mmCIF file of C-alpha atoms and ligand atoms in Angstrom:
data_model
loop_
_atom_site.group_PDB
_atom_site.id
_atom_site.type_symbol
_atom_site.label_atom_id
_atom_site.label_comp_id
_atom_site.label_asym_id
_atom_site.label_seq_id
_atom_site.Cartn_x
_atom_site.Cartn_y
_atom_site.Cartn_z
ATOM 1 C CA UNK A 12 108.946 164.726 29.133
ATOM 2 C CA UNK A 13 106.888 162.459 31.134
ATOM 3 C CA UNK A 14 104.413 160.051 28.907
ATOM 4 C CA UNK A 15 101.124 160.364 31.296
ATOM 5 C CA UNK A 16 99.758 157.409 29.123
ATOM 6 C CA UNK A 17 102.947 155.171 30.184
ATOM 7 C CA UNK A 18 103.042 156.895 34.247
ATOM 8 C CA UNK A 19 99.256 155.564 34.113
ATOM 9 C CA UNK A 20 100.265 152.313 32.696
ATOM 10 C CA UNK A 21 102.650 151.287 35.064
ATOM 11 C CA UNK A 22 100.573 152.815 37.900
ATOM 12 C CA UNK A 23 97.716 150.384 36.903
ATOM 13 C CA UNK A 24 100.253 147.369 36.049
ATOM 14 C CA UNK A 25 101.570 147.877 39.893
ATOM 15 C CA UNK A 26 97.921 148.046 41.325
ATOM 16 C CA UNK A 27 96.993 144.739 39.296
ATOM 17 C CA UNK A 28 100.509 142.813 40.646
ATOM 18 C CA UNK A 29 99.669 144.281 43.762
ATOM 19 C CA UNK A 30 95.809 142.377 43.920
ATOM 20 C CA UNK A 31 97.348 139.416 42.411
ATOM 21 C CA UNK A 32 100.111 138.809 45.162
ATOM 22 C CA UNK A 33 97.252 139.944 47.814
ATOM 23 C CA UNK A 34 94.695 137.069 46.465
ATOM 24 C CA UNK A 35 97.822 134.307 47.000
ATOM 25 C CA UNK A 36 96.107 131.668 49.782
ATOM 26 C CA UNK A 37 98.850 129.658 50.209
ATOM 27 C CA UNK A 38 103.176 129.625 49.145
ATOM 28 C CA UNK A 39 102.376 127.608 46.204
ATOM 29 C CA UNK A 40 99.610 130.302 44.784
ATOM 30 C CA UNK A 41 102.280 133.130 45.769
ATOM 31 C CA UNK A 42 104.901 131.367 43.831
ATOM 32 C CA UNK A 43 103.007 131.605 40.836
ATOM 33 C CA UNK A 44 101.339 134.741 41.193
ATOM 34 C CA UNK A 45 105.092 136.120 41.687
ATOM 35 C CA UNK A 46 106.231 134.402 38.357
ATOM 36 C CA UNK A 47 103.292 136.434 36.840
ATOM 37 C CA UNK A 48 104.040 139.915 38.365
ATOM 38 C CA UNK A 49 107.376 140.107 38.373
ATOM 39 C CA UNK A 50 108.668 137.469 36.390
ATOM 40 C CA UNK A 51 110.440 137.863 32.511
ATOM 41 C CA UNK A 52 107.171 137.682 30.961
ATOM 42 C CA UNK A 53 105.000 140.423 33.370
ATOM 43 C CA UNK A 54 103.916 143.020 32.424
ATOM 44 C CA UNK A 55 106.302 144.873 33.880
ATOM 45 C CA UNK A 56 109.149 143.556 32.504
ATOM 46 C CA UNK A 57 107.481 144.349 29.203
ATOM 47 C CA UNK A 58 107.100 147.926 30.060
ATOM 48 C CA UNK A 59 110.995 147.875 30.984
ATOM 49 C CA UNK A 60 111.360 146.692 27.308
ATOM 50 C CA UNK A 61 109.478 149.470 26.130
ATOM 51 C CA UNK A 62 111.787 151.827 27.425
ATOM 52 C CA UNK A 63 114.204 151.829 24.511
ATOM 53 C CA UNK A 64 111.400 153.646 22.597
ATOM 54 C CA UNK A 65 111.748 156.478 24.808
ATOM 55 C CA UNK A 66 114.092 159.589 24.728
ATOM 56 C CA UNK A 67 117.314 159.403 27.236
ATOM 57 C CA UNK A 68 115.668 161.990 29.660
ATOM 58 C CA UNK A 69 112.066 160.169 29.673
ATOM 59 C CA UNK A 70 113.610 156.984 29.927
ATOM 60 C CA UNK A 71 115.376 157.975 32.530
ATOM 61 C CA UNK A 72 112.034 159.348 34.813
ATOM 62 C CA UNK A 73 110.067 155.978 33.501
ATOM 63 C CA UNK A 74 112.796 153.802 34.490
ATOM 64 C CA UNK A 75 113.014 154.906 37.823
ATOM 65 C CA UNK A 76 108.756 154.987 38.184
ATOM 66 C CA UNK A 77 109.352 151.227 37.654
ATOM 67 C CA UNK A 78 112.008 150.301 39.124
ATOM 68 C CA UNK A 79 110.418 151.720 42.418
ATOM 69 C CA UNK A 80 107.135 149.999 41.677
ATOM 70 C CA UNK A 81 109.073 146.623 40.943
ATOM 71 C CA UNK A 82 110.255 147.473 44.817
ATOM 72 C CA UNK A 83 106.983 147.658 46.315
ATOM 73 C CA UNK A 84 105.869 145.220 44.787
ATOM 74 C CA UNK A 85 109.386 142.771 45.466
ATOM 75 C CA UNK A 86 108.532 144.059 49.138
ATOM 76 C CA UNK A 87 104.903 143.055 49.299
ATOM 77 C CA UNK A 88 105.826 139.457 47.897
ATOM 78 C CA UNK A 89 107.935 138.985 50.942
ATOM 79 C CA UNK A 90 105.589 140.149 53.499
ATOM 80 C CA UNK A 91 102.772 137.908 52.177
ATOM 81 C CA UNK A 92 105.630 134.892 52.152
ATOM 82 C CA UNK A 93 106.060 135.296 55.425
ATOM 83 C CA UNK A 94 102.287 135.396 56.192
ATOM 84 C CA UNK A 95 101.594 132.491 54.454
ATOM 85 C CA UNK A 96 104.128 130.162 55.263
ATOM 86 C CA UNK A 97 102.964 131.360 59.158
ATOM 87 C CA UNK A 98 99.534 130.080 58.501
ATOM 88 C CA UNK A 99 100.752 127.357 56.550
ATOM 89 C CA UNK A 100 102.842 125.980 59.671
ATOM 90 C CA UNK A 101 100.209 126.722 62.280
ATOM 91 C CA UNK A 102 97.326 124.465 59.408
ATOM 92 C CA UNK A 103 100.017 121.102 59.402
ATOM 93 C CA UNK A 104 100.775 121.590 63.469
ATOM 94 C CA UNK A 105 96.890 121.856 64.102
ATOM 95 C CA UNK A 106 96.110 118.547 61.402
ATOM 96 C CA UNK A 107 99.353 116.496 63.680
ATOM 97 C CA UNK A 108 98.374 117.504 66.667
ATOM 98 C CA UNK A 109 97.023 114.295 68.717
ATOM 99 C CA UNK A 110 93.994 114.753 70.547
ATOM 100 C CA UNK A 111 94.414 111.773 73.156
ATOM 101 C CA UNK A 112 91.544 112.704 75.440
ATOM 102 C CA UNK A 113 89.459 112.421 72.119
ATOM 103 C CA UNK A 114 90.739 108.826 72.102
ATOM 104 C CA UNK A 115 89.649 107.898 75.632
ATOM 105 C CA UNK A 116 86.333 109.325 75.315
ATOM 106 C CA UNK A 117 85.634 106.941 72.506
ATOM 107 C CA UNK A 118 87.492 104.071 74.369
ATOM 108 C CA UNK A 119 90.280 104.105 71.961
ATOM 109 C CA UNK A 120 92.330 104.245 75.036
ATOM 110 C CA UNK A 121 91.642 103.675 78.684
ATOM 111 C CA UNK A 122 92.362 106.275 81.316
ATOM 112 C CA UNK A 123 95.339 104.771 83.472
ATOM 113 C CA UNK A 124 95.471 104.360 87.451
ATOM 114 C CA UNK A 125 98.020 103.715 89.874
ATOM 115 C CA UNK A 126 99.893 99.950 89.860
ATOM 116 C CA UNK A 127 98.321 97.721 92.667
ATOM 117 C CA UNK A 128 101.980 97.899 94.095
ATOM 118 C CA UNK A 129 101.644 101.546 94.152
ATOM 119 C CA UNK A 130 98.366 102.048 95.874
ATOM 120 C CA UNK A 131 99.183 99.390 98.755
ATOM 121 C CA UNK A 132 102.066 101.892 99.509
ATOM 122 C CA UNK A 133 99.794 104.801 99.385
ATOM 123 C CA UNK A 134 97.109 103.052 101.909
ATOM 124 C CA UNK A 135 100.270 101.685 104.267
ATOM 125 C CA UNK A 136 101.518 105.451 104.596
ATOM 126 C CA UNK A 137 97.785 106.705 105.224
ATOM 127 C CA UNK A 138 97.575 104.121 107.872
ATOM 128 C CA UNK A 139 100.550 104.783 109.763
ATOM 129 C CA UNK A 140 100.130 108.694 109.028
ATOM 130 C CA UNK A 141 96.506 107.986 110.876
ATOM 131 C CA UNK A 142 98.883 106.510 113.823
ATOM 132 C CA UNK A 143 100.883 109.303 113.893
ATOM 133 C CA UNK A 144 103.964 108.342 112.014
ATOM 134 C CA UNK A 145 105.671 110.602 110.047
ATOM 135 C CA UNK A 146 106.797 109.429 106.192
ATOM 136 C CA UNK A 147 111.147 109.580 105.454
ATOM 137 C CA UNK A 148 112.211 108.514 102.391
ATOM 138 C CA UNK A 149 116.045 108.254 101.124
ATOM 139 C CA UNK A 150 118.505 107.562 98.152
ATOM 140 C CA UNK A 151 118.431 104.038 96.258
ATOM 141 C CA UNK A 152 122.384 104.108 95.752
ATOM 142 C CA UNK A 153 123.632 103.654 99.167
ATOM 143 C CA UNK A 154 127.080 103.217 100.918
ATOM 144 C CA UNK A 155 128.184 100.048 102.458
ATOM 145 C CA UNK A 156 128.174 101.685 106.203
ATOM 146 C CA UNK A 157 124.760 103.190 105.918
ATOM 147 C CA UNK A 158 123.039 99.821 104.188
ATOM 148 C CA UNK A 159 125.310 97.206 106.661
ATOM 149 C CA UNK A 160 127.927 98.739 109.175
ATOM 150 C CA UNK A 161 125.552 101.198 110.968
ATOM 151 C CA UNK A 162 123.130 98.390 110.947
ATOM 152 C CA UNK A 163 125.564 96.389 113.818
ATOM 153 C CA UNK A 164 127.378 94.245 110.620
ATOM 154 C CA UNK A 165 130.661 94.952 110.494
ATOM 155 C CA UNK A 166 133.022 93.967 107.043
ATOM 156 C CA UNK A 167 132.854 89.962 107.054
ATOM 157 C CA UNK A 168 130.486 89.866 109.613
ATOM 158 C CA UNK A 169 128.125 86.261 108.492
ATOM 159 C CA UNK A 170 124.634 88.222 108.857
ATOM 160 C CA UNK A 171 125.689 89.938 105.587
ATOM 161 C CA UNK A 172 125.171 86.416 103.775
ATOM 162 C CA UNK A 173 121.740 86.942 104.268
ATOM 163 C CA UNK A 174 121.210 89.609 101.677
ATOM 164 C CA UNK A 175 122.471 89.448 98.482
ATOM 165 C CA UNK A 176 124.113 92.251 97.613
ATOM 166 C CA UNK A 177 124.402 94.147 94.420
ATOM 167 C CA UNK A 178 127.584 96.454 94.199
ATOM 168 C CA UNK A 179 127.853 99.082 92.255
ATOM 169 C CA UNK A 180 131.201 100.121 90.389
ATOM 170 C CA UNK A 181 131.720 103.546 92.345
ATOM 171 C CA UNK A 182 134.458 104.219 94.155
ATOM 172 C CA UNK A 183 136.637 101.246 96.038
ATOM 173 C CA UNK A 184 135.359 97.887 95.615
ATOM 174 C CA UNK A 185 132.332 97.391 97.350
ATOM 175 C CA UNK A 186 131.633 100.430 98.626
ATOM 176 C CA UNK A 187 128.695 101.797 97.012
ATOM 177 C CA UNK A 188 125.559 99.041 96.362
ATOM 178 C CA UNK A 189 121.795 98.992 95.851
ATOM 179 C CA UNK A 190 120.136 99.385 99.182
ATOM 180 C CA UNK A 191 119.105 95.617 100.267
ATOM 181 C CA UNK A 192 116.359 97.197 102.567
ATOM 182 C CA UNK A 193 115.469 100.343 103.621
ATOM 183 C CA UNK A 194 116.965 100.169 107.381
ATOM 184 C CA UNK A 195 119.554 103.218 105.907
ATOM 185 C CA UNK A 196 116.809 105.226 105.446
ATOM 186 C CA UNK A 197 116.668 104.889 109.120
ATOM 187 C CA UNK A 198 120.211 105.150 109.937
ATOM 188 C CA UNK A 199 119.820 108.887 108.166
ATOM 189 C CA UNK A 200 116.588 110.025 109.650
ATOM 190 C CA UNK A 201 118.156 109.204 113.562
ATOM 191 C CA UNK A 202 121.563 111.625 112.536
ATOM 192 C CA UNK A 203 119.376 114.251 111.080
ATOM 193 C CA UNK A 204 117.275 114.557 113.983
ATOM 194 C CA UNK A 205 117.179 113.942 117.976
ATOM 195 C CA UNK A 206 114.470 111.283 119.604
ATOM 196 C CA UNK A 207 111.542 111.442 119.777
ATOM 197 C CA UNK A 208 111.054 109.489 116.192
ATOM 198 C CA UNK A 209 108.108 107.870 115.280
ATOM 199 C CA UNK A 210 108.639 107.284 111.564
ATOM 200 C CA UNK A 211 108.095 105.154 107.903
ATOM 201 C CA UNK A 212 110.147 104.486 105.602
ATOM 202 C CA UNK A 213 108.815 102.860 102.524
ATOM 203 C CA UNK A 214 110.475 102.992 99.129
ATOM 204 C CA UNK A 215 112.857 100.515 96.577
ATOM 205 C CA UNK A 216 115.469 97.558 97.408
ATOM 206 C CA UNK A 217 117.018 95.506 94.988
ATOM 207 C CA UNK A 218 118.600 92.279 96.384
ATOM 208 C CA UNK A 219 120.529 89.478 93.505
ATOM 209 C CA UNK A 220 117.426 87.268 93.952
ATOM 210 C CA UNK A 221 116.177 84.924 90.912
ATOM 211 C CA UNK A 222 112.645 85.911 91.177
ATOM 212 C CA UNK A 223 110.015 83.542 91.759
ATOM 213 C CA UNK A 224 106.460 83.017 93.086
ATOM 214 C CA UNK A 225 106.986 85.071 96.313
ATOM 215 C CA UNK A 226 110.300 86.720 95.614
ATOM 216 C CA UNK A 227 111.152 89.917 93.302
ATOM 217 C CA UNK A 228 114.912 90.661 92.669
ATOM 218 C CA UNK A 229 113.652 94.802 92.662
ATOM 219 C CA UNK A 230 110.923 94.738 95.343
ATOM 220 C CA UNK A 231 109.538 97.494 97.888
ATOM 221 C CA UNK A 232 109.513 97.469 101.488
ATOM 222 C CA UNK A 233 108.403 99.605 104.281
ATOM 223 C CA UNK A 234 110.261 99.758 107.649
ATOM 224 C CA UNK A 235 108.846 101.662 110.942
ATOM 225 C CA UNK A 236 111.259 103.364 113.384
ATOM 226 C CA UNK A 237 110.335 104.306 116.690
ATOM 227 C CA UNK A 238 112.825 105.928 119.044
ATOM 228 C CA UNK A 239 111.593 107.493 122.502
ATOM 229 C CA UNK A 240 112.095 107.482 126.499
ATOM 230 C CA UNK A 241 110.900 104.123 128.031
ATOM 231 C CA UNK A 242 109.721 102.000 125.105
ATOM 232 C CA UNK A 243 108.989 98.385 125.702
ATOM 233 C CA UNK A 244 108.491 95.094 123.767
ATOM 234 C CA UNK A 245 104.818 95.703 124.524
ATOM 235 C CA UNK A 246 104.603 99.182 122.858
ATOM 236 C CA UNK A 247 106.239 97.702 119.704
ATOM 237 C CA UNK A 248 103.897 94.641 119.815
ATOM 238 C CA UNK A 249 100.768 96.925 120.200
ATOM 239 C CA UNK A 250 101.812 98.762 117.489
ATOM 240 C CA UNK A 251 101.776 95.937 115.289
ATOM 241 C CA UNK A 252 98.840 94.317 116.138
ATOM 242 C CA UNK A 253 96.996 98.270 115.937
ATOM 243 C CA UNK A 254 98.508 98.438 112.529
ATOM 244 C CA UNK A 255 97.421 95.493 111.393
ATOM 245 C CA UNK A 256 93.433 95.804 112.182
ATOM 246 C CA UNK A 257 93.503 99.138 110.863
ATOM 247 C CA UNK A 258 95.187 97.924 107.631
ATOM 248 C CA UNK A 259 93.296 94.637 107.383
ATOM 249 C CA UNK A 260 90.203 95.237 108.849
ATOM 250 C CA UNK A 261 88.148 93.595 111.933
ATOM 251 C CA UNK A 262 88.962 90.475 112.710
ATOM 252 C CA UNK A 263 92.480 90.090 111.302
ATOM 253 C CA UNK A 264 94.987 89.998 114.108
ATOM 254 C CA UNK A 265 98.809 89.547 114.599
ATOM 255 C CA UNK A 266 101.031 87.606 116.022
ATOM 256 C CA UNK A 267 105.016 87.310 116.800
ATOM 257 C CA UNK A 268 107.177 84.841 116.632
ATOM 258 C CA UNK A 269 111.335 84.373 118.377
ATOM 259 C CA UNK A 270 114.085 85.292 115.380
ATOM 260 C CA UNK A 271 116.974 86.964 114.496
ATOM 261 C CA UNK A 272 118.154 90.095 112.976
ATOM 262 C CA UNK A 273 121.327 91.443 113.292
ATOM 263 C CA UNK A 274 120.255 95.058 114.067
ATOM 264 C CA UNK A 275 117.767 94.245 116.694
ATOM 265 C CA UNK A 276 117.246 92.164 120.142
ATOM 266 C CA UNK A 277 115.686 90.753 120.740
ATOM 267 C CA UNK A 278 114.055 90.508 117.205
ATOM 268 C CA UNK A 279 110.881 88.794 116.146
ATOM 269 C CA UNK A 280 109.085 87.526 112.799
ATOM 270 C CA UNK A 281 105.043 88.767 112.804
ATOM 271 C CA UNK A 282 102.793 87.019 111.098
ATOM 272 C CA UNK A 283 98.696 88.584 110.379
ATOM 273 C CA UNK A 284 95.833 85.976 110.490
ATOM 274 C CA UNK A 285 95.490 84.689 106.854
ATOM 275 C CA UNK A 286 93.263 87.623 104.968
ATOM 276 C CA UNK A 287 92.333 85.064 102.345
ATOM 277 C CA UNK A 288 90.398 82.323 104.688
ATOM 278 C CA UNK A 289 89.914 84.851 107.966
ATOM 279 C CA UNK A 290 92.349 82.419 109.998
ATOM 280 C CA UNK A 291 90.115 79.171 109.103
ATOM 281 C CA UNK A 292 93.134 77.537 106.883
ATOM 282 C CA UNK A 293 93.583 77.170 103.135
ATOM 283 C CA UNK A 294 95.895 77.015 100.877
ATOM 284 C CA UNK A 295 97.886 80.584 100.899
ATOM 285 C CA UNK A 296 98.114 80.039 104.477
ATOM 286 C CA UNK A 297 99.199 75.965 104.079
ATOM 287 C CA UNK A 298 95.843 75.579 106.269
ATOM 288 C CA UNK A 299 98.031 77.727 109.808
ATOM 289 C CA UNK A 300 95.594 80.438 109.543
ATOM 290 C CA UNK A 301 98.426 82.441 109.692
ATOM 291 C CA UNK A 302 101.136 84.497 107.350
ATOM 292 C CA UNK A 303 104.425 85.580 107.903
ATOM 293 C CA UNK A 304 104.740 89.429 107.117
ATOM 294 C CA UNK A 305 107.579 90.921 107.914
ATOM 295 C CA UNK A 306 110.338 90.790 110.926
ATOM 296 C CA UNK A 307 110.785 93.239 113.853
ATOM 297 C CA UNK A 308 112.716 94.261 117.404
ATOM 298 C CA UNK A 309 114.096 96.347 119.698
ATOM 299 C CA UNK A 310 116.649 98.903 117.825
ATOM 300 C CA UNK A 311 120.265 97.251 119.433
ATOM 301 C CA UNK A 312 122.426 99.123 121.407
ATOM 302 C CA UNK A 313 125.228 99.018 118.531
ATOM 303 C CA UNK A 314 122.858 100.675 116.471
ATOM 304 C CA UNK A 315 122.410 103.410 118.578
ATOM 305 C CA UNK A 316 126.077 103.606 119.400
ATOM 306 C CA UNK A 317 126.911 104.334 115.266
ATOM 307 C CA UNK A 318 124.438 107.280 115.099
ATOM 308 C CA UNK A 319 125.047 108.724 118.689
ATOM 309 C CA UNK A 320 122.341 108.051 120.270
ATOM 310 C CA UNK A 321 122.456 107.216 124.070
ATOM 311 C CA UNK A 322 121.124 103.820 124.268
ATOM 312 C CA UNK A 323 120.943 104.223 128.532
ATOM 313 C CA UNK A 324 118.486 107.265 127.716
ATOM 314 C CA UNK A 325 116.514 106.216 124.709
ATOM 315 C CA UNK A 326 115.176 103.047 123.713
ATOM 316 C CA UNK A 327 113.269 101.879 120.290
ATOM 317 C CA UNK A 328 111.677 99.303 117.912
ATOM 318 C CA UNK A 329 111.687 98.887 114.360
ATOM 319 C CA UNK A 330 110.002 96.491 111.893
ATOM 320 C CA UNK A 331 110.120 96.045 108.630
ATOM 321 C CA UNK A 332 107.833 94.252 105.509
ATOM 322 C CA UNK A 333 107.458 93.942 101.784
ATOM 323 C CA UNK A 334 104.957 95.712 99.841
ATOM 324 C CA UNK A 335 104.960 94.157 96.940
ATOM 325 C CA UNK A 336 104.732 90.785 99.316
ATOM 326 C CA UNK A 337 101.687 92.400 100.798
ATOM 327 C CA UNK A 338 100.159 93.246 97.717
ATOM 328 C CA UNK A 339 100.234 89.457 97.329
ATOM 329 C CA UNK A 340 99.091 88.480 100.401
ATOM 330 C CA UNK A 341 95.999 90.710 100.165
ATOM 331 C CA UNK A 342 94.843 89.851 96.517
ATOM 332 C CA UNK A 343 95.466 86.717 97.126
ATOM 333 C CA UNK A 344 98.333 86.468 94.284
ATOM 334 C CA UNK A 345 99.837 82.747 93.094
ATOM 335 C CA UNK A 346 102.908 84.219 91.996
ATOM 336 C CA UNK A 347 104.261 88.067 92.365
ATOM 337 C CA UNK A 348 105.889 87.809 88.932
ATOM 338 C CA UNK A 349 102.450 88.774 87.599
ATOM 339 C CA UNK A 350 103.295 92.158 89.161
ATOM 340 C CA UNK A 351 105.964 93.374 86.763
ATOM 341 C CA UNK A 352 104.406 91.712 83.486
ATOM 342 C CA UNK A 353 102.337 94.754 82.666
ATOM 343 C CA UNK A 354 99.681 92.911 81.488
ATOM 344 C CA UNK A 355 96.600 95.025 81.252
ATOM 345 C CA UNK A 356 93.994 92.274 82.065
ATOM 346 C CA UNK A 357 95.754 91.214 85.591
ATOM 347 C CA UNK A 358 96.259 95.523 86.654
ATOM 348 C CA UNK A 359 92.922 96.942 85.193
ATOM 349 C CA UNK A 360 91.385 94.624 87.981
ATOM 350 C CA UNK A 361 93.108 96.701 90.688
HETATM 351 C C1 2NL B 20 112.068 91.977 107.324
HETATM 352 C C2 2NL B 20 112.672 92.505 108.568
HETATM 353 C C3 2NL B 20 113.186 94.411 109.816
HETATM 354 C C4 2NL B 20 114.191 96.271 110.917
HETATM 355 C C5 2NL B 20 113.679 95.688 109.776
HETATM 356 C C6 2NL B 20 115.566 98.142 111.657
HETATM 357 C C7 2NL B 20 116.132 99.345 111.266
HETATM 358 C C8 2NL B 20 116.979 99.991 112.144
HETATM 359 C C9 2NL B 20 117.273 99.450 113.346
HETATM 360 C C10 2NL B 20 116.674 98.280 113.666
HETATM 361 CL CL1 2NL B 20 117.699 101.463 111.681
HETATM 362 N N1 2NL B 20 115.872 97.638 112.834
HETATM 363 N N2 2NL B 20 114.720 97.540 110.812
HETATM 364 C C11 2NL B 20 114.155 95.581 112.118
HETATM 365 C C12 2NL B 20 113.667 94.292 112.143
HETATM 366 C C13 2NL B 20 113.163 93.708 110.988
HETATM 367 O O1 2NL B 20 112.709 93.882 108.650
HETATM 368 O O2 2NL B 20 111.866 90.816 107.216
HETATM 369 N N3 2NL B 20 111.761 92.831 106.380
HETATM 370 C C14 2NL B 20 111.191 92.420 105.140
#
């Protein structure tokens, strides 16, 4: 027959485990409080003892009362585990988690900007966007026809002596190479589409340079393209000399000079009046008044002929500069070195 001092007994034991596993705050707490509830030593387990002292049928109904409290109580522990060690991962992911705006607010850290180099690019493709150029850019890894053969230099030709080429291992033997300028750019832009172009091209060119005060080894450049019906010298001179007053301001002016490239003719070097002294002389400017920019032409014939264009119906121009060059030019820069050193004192200025 059922004891109803013992049925209360473990009834009340299994309500007091019960609080004790509920009033666990953390996995360390629950550990213990499970030690104490169900544990050798709990008060259950003591009951359990005390079933010996019972006869075979009572012991029988006890035993099961608490082995099915032991369960609920087994089953509770496991549910508040998993609670716990929920809130206890959230509390050490909340105390790591790095507030970095905090940090800038109290000038732990400064709030970063575009590199000078960057925003020079940005204001050259507003400027000719304002002219009504479009903006093309194209891959860094280039193939030998796009960066030199399509570009009138054929294998062996000398003209390629005047770039220093780095080749990539891809493919046959000097096949595949860093672009040395970003003419290819071009190349792609006339075979994807029909004249009329009116197009920049600014973007990355590595060339086997040592650097030094005015040369980088990686560097940027922007070329223009223009391709239409009936364009002249004069249009591609006009175009400079438009670009550079809008770039430069008032007052700054441009100029061209007889030279050679092997993808235009005639071609031409331009130079801008001096931004430091205004065209009076100084030192940038070895006291001319004047600085060399960039080069630029009329697209040749041979050019047109590799991307299937009809030179007898179209005619173009192209030029071409450095940014990082013009970055230099503008800021008035001793050496362009100072552009890749990172140094927070020379690029928070800009
Ligand atoms: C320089 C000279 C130049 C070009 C780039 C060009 C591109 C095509 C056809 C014809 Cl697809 N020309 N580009 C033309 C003349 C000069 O750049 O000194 N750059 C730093």
């Amino acid at each position: 027959m059922t004891d109803p001092a013992l049925a209360d007994t473990i009834a009340t034991v299994e309500s007091e485990g019960r609080a004790a596993l509920e009033a666990a705050a953390d996995p360390d707490q629950l550990r213990s409080a499970e030690a104490a509830v169900l544990g050798k030593r709990s008060p259950l387990a003591r009951l359990h003892r005390r079933l010996g002292e019972l006869d075979p049928a009572e012991r029988r109904h006890m035993g099961a009362a608490i082995n099915s409290s032991r369960e609920r109580l087994v089953a509770l522990a496991g549910e508040r585990r998993q609670t716990l060690e929920e809130a206890a991962r959230r509390a050490r992911a909340e105390a790591e988690r790095l507030d970095l705006t905090e940090a800038a607010l109290q000038g732990v850290a400064h709030r970063g900007h575009l590199h000078l180099v960057t925003q020079v690019r940005d204001e050259l493709e507003d400027t000719f966007v304002a002219m009504g150029f479009s903006v093309a850019e194209g891959p860094e890894a280039e193939t030998d026809w796009y960066n030199f053969e399509a570009l009138n230099m054929p294998p062996h030709h000398p003209a390629r002596g005047m770039w220093d080429t780095l080749y990539l291992r891809l493919g046959d033997p000097e096949t595949v190479l860093l672009r040395t300028h970003t003419s290819p750019v071009q190349i792609r832009l006339m075979q994807a589409q029909p004249p009329p172009i009116y197009a920049v091209m600014p973007g990355r060119c590595y060339r086997r340079d040592t650097p030094d005060a005015r040369h980088l080894a990686v560097f940027h450049q922007i070329e223009g393209l223009v391709v239409d019906r009936d364009i002249t010298f004069g249009d591609l001179a006009g175009t400079i000399e438009a670009f550079t007053t809008a770039f430069f301001g008032p007052g700054i002016h441009s100029r061209l000079r007889p030279s050679f490239f092997p993808f235009t003719e005639p071609s031409a070097e331009f130079e801008v009046t001096c931004p430091i002294c205004s065209g009076g002389g100084c030192r940038t400017c070895s006291g001319s008044g004047w600085i060399e920019l960039g080069g630029c032409g009329m697209v040749d014939p041979n050019v047109f002929h590799a991307v299937g264009i009809d030179p007898e119906a179209y005619r173009g121009f192209a030029f071409g500069f450095g940014i990082d060059r013009l970055a230099q030019v503008r800021t008035g820069l001793a050496d362009m070195r100072t552009l890749l050193d990172n140094d927070m004192r020379f690029l928070g200025q800009f």
